[in-house]
PDB file of C-alpha atoms in Angstrom:
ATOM      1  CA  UNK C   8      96.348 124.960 125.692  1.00  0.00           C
ATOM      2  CA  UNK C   9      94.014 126.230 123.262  1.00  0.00           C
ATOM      3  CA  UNK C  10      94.160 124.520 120.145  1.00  0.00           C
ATOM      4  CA  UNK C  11      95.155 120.659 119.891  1.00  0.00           C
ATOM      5  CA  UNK C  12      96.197 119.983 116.203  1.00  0.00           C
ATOM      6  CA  UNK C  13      96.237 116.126 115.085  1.00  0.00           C
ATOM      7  CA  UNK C  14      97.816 115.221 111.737  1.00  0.00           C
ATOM      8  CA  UNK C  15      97.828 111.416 110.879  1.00  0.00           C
ATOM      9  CA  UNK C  16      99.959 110.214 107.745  1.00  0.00           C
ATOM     10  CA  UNK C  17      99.416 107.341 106.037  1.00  0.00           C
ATOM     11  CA  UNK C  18     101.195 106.180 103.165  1.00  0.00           C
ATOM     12  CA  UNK C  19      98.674 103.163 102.374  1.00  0.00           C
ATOM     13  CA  UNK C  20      95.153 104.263 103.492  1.00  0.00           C
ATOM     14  CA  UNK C  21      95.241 102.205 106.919  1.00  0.00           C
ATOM     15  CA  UNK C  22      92.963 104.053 109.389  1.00  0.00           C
ATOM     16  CA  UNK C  23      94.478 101.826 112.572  1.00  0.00           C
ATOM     17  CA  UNK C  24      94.449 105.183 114.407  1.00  0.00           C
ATOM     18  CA  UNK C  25      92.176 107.945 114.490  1.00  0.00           C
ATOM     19  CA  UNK C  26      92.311 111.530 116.588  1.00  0.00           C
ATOM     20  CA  UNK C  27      89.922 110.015 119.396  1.00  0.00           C
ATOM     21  CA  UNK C  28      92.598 106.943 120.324  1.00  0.00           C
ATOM     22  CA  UNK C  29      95.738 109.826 120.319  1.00  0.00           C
ATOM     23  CA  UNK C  30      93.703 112.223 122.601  1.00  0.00           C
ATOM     24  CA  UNK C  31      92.865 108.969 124.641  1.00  0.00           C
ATOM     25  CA  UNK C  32      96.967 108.144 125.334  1.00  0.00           C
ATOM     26  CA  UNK C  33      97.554 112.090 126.022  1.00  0.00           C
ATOM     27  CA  UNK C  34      94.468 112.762 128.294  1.00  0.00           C
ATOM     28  CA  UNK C  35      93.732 109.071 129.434  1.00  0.00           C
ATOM     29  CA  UNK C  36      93.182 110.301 133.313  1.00  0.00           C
ATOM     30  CA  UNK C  37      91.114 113.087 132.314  1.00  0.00           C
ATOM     31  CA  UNK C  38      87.779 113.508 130.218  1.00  0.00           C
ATOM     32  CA  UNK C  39      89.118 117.044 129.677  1.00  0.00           C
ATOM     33  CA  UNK C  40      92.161 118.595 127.440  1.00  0.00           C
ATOM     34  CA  UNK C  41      92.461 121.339 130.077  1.00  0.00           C
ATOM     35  CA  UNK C  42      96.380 121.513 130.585  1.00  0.00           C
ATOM     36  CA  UNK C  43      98.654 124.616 130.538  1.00  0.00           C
ATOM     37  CA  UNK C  44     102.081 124.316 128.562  1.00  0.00           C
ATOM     38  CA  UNK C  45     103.795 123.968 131.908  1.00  0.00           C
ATOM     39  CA  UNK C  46     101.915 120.927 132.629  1.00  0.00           C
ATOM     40  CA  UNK C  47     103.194 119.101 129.451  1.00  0.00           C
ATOM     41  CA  UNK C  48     106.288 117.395 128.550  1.00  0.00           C
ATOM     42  CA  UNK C  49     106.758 117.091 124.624  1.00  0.00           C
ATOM     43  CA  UNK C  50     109.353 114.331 125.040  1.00  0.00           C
ATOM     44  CA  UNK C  51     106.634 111.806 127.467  1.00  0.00           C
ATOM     45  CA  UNK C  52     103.936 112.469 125.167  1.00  0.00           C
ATOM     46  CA  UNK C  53     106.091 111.334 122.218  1.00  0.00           C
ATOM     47  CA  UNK C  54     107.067 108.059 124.528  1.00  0.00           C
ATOM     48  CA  UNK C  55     103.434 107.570 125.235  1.00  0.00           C
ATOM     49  CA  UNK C  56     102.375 107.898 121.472  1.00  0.00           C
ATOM     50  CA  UNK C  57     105.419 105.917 120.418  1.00  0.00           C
ATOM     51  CA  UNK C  58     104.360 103.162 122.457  1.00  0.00           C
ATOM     52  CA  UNK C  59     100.868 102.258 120.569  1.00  0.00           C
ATOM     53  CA  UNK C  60     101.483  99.540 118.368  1.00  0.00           C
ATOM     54  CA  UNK C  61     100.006 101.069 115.120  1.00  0.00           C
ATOM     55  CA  UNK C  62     102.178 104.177 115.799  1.00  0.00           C
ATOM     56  CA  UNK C  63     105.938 103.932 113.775  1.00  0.00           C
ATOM     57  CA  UNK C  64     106.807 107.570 115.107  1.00  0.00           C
ATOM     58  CA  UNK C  65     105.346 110.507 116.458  1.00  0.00           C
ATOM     59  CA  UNK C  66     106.286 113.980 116.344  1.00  0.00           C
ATOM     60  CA  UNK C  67     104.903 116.922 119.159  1.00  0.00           C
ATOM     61  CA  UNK C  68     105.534 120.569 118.796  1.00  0.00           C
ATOM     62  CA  UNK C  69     104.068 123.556 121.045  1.00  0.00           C
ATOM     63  CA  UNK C  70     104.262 126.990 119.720  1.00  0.00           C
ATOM     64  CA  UNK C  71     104.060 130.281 122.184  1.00  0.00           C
ATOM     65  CA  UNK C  72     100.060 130.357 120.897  1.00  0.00           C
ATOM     66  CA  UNK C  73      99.142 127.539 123.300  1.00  0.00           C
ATOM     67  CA  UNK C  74      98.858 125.329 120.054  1.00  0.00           C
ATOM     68  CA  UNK C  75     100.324 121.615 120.122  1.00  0.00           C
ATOM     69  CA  UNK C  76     100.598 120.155 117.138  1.00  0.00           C
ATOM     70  CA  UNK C  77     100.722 116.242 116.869  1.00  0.00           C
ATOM     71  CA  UNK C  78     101.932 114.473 113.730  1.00  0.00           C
ATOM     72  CA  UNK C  79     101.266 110.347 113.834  1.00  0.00           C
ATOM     73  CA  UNK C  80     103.126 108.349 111.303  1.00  0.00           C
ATOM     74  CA  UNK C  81     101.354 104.858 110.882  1.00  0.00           C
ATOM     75  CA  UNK C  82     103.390 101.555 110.776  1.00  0.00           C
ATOM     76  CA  UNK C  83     102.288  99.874 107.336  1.00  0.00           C
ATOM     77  CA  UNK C  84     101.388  97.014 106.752  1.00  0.00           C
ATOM     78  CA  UNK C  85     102.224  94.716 103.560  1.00  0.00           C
ATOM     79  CA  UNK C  86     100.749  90.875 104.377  1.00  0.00           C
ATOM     80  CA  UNK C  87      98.769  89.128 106.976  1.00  0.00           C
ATOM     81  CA  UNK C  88     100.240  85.935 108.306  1.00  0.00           C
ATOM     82  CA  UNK C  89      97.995  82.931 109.456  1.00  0.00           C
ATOM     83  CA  UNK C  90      99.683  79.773 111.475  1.00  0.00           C
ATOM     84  CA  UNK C  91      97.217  77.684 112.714  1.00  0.00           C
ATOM     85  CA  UNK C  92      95.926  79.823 115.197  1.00  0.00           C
ATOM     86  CA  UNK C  93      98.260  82.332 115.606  1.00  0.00           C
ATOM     87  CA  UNK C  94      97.173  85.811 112.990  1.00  0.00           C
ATOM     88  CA  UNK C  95      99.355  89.224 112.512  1.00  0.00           C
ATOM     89  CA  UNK C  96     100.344  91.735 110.277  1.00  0.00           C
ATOM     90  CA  UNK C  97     103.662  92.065 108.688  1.00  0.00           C
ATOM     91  CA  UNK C  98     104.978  95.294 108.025  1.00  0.00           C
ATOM     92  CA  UNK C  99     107.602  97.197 105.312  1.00  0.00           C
ATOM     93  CA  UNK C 100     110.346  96.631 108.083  1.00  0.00           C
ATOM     94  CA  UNK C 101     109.761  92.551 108.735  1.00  0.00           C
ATOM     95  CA  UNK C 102     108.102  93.881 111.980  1.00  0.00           C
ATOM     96  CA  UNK C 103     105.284  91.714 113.522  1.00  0.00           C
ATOM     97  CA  UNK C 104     102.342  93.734 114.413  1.00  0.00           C
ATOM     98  CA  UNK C 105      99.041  92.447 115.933  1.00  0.00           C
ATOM     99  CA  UNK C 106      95.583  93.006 114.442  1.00  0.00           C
ATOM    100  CA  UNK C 107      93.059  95.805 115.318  1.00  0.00           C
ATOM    101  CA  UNK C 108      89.876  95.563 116.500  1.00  0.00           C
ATOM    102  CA  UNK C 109      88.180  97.828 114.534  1.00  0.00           C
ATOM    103  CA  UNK C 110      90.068  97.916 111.406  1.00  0.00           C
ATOM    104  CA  UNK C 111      90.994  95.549 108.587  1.00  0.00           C
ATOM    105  CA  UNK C 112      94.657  96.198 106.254  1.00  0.00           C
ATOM    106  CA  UNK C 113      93.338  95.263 102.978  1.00  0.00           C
ATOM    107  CA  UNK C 114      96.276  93.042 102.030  1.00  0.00           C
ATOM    108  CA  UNK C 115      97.585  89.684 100.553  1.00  0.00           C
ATOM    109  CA  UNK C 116      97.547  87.049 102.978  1.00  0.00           C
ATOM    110  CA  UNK C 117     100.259  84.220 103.974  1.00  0.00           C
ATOM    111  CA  UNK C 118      99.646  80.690 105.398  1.00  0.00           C
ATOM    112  CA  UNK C 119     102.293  79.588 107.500  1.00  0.00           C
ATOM    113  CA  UNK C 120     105.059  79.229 110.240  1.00  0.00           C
ATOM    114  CA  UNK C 121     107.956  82.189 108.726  1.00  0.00           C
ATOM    115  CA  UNK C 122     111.531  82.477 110.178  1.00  0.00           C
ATOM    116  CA  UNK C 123     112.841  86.169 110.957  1.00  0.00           C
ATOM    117  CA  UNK C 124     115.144  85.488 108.213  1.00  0.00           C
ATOM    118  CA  UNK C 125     112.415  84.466 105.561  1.00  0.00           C
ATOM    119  CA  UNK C 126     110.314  87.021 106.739  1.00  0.00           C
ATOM    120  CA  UNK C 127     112.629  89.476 105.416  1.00  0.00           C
ATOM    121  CA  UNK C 128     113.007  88.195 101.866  1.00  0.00           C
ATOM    122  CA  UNK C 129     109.115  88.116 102.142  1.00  0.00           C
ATOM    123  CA  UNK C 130     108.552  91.415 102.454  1.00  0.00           C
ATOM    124  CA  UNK C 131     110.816  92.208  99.194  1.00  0.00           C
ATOM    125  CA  UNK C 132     108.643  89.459  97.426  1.00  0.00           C
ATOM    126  CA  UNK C 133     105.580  91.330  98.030  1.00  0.00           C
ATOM    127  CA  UNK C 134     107.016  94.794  97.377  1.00  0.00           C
ATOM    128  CA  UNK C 135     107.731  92.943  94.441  1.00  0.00           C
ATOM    129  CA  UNK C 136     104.629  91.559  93.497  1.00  0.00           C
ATOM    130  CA  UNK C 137     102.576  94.719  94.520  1.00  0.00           C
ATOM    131  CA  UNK C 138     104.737  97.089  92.977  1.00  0.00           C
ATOM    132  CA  UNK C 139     103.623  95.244  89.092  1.00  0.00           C
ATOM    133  CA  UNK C 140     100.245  96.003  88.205  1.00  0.00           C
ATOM    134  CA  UNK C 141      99.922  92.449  86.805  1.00  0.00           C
ATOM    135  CA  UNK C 142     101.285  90.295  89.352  1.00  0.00           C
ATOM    136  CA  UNK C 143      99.301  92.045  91.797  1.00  0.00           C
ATOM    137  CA  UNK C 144      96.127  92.115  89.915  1.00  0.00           C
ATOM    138  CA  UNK C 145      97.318  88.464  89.547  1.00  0.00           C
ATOM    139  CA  UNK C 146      98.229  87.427  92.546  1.00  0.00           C
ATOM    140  CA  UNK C 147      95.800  87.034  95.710  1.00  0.00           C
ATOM    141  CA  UNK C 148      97.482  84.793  98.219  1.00  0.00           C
ATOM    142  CA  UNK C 149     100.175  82.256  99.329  1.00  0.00           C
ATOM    143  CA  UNK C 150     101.294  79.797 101.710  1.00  0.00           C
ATOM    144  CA  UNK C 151     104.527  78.406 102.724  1.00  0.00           C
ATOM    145  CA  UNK C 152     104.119  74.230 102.352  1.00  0.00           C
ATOM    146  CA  UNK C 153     105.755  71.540 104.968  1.00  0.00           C
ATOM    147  CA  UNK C 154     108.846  71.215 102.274  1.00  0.00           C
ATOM    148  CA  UNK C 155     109.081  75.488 102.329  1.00  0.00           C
ATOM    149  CA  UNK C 156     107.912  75.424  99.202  1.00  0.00           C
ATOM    150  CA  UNK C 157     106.151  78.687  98.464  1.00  0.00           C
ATOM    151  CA  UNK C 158     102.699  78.268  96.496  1.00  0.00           C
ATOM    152  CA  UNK C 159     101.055  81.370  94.887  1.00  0.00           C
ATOM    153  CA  UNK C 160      97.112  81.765  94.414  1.00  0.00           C
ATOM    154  CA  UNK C 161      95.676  83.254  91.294  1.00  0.00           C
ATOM    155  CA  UNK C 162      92.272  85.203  91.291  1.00  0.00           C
ATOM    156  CA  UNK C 163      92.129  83.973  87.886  1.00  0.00           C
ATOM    157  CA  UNK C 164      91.793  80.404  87.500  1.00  0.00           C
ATOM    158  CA  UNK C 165      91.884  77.168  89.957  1.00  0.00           C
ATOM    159  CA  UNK C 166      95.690  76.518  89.117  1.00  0.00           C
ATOM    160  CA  UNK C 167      99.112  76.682  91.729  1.00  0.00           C
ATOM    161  CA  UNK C 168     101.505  78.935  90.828  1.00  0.00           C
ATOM    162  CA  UNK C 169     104.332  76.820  92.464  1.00  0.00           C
ATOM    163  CA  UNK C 170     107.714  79.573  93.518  1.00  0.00           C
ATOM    164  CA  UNK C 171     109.332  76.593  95.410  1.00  0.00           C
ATOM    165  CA  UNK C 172     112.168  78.688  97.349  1.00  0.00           C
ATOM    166  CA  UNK C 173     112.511  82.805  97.741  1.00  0.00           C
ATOM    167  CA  UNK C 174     115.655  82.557  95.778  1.00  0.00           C
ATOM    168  CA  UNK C 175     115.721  84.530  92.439  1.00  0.00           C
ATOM    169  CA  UNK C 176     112.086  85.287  92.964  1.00  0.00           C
ATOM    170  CA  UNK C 177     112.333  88.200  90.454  1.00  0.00           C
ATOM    171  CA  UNK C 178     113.179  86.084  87.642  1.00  0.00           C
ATOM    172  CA  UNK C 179     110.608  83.591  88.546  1.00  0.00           C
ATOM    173  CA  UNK C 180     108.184  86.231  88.540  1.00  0.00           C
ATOM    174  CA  UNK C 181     109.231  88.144  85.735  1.00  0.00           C
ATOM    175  CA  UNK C 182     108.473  84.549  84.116  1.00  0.00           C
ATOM    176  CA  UNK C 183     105.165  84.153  85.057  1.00  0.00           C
ATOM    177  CA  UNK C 184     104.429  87.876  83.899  1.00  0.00           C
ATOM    178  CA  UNK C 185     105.697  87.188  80.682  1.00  0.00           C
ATOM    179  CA  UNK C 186     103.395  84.061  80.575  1.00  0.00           C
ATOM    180  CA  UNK C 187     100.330  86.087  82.130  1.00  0.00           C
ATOM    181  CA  UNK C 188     100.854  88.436  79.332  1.00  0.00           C
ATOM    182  CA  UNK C 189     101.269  86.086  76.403  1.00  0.00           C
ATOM    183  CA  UNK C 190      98.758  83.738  77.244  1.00  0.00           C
ATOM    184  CA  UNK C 191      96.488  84.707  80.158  1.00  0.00           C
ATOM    185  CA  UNK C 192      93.703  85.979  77.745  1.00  0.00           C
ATOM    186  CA  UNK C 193      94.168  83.017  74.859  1.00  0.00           C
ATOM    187  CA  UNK C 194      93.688  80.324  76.682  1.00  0.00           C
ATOM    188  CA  UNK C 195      91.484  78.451  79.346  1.00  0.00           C
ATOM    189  CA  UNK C 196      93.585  78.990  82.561  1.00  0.00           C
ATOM    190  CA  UNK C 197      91.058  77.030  84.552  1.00  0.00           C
ATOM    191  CA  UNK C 198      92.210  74.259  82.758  1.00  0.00           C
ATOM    192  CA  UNK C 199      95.392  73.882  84.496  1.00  0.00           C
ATOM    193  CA  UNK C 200      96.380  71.927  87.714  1.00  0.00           C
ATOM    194  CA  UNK C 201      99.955  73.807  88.375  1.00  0.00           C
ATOM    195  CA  UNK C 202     101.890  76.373  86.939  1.00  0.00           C
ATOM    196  CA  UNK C 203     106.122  76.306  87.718  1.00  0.00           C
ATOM    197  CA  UNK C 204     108.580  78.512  88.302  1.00  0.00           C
ATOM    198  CA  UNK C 205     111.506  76.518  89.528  1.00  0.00           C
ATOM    199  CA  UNK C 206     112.713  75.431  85.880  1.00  0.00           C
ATOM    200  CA  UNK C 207     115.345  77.814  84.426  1.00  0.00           C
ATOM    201  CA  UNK C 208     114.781  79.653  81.745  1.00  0.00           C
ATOM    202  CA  UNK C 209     110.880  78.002  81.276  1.00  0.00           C
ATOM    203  CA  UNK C 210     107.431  78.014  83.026  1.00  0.00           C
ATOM    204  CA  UNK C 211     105.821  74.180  83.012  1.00  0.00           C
ATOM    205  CA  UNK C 212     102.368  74.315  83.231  1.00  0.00           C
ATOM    206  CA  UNK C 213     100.127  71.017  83.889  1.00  0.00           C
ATOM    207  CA  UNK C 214      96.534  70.295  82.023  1.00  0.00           C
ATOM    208  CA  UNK C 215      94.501  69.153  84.361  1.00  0.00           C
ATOM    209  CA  UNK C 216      93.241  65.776  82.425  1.00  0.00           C
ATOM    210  CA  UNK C 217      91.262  63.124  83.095  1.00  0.00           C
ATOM    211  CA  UNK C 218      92.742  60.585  82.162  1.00  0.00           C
ATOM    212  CA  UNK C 219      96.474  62.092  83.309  1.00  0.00           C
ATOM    213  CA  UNK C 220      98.456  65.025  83.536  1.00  0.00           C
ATOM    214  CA  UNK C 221      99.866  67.236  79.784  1.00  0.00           C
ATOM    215  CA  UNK C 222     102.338  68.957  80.174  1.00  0.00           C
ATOM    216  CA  UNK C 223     103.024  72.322  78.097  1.00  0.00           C
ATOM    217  CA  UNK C 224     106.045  74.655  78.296  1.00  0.00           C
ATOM    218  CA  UNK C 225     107.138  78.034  77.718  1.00  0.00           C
ATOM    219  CA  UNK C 226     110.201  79.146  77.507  1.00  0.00           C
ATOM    220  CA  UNK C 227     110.916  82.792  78.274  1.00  0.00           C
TER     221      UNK C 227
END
């Protein structure tokens, strides 16, 4: 074999894999790649690859040249999930995938104990929200609450952006990007204790008083 070609793909910039850990799974009983073609089975080495968590697929091709050319296609990534003690990645497919050890997904994170069901309609609500140049400028974290009520953290501001359930979450969302967009830079946000989604038709937002609780209104 005389030339080893890796190609890595990655469709959000993770770097869970790198050409040292694939020549590691190939050549893992041997600290050299001396092998003839004979000596190499395209279909194990795609089993072995396939078997890394970080790896979605893998595809191996020799050519008469002694070449082999490895392509890596990275699983991806969209949230990290924290329950109590328990921490892992969710990917685009609702897969759960544990963390590296030398690299860090820069992406939203979740507090909370998910079904495999709600994990689902989780990953659409953050394709959602990252796919909207607002909402994800907006939007930094959540957590799921004992009543499954889903709370969204701002980066701007000290506020709850209260979702209660996954239903409809595009139209609650498109509501609180219309608000974000009316008012975001005409007003204090800091002084507000809650904004709400769950009302039809209207975002409630609560003043954070001292001596009680205003509340405004906007109807979309």
């Amino acid at each position: 074999m005389k030339k080893f070609h890796i190609i890595i793909h990655s469709k959000s910039n993770n770097h869970f894999i790198n050409k040292k850990i694939i020549q590691n799974i190939i050549f893992h009983e041997s600290n050299k790649n001396e092998k003839t073609i004979g000596q190499l089975c395209i279909l194990e080495i795609e089993k072995k690859l396939n078997r890394y968590p970080f790896i979605r697929k893998s595809e191996v091709f020799l050519n008469t040249n002694g070449s082999i050319y490895i392509e890596i296609f990275q699983k991806k990534p969209i949230l990290r999930i924290k329950n109590n003690s328990q921490e892992y990645y969710l990917t685009e497919d609702a897969e759960e995938l544990k963390l590296s050890n030398f690299y860090s997904s820069p992406v939203m994170l979740a507090n909370g104990a998910f079904s495999k069901k709600e994990k689902k309609i989780l990953v659409e609500l953050i394709e959602f929200i990252n796919s909207d140049y607002l909402l994800k400028d907006q939007i930094i974290s959540l957590k799921k609450e004992n009543n499954h009520s889903i709370i969204l953290m701002p980066k701007v501001g000290n506020h709850r952006i209260i979702l209660g359930d996954m239903k409809d979450f595009k139209n609650k969302l498109n509501k609180l990007r219309s608000f974000y967009e009316q008012y975001l830079n005409k007003i204090d946000i800091n002084q507000y204790q809650s904004i709400n989604l769950q009302y039809k038709d209207q975002v409630v937002a609560k003043k954070r008083l001292i001596y009680g609780i205003s509340r405004y209104s906007y109807r979309s």
